[in-house]
Coordinates of C-alpha atoms in Angstrom, one line a residue:
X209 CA 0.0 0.0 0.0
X210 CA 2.9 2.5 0.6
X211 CA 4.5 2.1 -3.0
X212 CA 0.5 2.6 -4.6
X213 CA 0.4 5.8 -2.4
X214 CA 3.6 7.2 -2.7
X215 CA 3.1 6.4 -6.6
X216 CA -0.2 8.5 -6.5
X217 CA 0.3 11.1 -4.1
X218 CA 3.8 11.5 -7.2
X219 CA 1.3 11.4 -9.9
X220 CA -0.7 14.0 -8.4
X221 CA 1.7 16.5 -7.2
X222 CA 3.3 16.1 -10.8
X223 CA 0.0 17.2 -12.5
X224 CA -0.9 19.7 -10.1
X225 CA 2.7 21.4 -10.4
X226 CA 2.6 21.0 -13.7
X227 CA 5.5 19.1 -13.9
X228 CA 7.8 21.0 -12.1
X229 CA 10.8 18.2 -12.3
X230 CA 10.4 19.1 -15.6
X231 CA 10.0 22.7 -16.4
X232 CA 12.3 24.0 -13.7
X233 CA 15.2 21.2 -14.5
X234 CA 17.4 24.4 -16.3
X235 CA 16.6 26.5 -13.3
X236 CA 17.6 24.1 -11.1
X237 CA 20.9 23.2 -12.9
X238 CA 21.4 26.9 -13.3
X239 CA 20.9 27.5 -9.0
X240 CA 23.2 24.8 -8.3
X241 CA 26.0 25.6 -11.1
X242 CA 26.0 29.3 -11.3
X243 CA 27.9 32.3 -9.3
X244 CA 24.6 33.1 -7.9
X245 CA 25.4 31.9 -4.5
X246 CA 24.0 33.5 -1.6
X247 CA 25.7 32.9 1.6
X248 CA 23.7 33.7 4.9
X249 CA 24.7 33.2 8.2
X250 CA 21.3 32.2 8.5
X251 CA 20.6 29.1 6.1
X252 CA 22.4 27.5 3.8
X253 CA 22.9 28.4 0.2
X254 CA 21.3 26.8 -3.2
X255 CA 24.2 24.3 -3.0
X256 CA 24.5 23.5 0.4
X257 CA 21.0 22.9 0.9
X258 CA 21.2 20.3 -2.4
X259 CA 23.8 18.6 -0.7
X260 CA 22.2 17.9 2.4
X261 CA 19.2 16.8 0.6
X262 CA 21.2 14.4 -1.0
X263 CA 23.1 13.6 1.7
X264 CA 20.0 12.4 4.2
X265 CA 18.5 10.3 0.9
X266 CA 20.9 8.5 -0.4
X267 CA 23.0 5.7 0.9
X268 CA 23.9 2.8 1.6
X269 CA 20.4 1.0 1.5
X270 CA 19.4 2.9 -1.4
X271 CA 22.8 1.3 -3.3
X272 CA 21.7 -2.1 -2.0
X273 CA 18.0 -1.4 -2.7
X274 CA 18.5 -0.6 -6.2
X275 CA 21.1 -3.7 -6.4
X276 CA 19.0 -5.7 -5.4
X277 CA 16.1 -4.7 -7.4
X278 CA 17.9 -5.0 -10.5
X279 CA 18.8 -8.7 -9.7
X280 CA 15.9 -9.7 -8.7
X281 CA 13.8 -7.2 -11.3
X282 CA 15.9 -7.2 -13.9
X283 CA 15.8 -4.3 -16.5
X284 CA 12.5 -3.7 -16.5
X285 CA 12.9 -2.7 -12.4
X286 CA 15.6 0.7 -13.7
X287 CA 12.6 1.8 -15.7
X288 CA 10.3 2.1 -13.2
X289 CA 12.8 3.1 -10.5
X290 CA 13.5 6.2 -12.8
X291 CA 9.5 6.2 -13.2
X292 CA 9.0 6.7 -9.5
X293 CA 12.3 8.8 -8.8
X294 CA 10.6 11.3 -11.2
X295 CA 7.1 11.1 -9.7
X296 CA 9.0 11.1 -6.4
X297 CA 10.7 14.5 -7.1
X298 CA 7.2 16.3 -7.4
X299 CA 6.9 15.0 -3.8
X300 CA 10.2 16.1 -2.8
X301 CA 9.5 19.4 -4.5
X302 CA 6.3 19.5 -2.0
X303 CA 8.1 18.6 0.8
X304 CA 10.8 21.3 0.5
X305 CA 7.8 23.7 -0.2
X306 CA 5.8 23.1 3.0
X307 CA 9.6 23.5 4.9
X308 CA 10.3 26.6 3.3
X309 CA 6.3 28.0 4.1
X310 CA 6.1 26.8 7.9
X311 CA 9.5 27.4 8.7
X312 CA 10.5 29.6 12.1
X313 CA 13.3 31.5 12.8
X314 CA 15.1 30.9 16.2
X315 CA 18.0 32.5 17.4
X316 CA 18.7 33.9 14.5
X317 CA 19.0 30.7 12.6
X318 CA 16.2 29.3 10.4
X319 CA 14.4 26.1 11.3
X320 CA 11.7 23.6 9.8
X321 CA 11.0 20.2 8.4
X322 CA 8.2 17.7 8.5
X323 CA 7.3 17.9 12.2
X324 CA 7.1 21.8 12.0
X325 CA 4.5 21.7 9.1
X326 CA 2.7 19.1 10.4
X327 CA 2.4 21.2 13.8
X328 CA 1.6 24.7 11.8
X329 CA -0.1 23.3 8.9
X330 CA -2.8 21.1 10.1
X331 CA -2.6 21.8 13.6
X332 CA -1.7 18.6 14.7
X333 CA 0.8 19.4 17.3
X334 CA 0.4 15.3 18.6
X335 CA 1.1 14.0 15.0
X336 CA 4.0 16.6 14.7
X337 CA 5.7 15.1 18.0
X338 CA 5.0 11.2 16.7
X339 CA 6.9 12.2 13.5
X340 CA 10.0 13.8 15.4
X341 CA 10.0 10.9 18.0
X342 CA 10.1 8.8 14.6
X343 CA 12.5 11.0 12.5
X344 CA 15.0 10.8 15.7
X345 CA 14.6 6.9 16.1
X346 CA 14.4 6.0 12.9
X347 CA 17.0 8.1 11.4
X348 CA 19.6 7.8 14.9
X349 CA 19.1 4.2 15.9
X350 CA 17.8 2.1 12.5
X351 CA 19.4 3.5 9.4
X352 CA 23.1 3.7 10.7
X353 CA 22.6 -0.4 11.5
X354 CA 20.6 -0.7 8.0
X355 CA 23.6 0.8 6.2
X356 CA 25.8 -1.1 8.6
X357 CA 24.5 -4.6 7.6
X358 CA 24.8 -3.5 4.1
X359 CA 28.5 -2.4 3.7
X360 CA 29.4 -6.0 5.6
X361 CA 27.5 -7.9 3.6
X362 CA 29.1 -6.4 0.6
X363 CA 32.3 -7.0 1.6
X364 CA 31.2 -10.5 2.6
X365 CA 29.5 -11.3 -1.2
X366 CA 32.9 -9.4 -2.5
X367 CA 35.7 -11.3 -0.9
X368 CA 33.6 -14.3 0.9
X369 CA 34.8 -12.5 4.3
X370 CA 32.7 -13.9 7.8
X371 CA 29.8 -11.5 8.1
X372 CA 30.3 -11.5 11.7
X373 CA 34.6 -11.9 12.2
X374 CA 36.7 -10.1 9.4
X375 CA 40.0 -11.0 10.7

């Protein structure tokens, strides 16, 4: 049920942006690329912010994710992977927009993110303190032991190492 949704909440966004991923793909390029830079002691700039992004959604279980949908998918699995990364980046696209609308300023530094426009947005200051508690387990405790398992059990399919004694 999660794939259907996020597949429809992508197809929706996408039409009701008007295919942003699309349109604004030069602007994007341009932000990221050009001299236009802004530095601010109080954010980040076009380029920083791009690599953070990046930074939080890609690693090691996305490698092994997309590894081992290949395998087991074969080709047809790449085209709809890049079917539902572009959906996905209309959501994305939403998801940086809410942060940027319901964002706060405190001590002089801007701050925001899912539990922030969950808490100003619809007011749902319970949901918005589930969804930290989540973000801080989740993120903090499970993904560092996902990517973990992932980069030994490379090694180990690699070079036939132990999983659980390299030595």
């Amino acid at each position: 049920p999660l794939v259907y949704t996020c597949l429809a909440l992508g197809v929706y966004f996408t039409v009701r942006t008007k295919f942003v991923q699309i349109r604004h793909f030069k602007t994007m390029l341009r932000l990221l690329t050009g001299k236009t830079q802004v530095e601010s002691d109080k954010g980040f700039s076009a380029l920083q912010s791009f690599a953070l992004t990046v930074g939080g959604r890609v690693g090691v279980g996305n490698i092994a994710g997309v590894a081992a949908g290949i395998f087991y998918g074969g080709p047809g699995a790449v085209f709809w992977m890049g079917v539902l990364a572009l959906l996905g980046s209309a959501s994305a696209f939403m998801e940086s927009s809410l942060g940027q609308a319901y964002k706060v300023e405190l001590d002089g530094e801007f701050r925001g993110g899912p539990a922030y426009y969950i808490e100003k947005g619809l007011g749902a200051k319970w949901y918005a303190m589930i969804i930290a508690a989540a973000t801080v387990i989740g993120l903090g405790i499970c993904v560092p032991g996902l990517q973990t398992f992932n980069a030994v059990d490379a090694f180990y399919n690699a070079f036939g190492w132990n999983k659980y004694y390299i030595g």
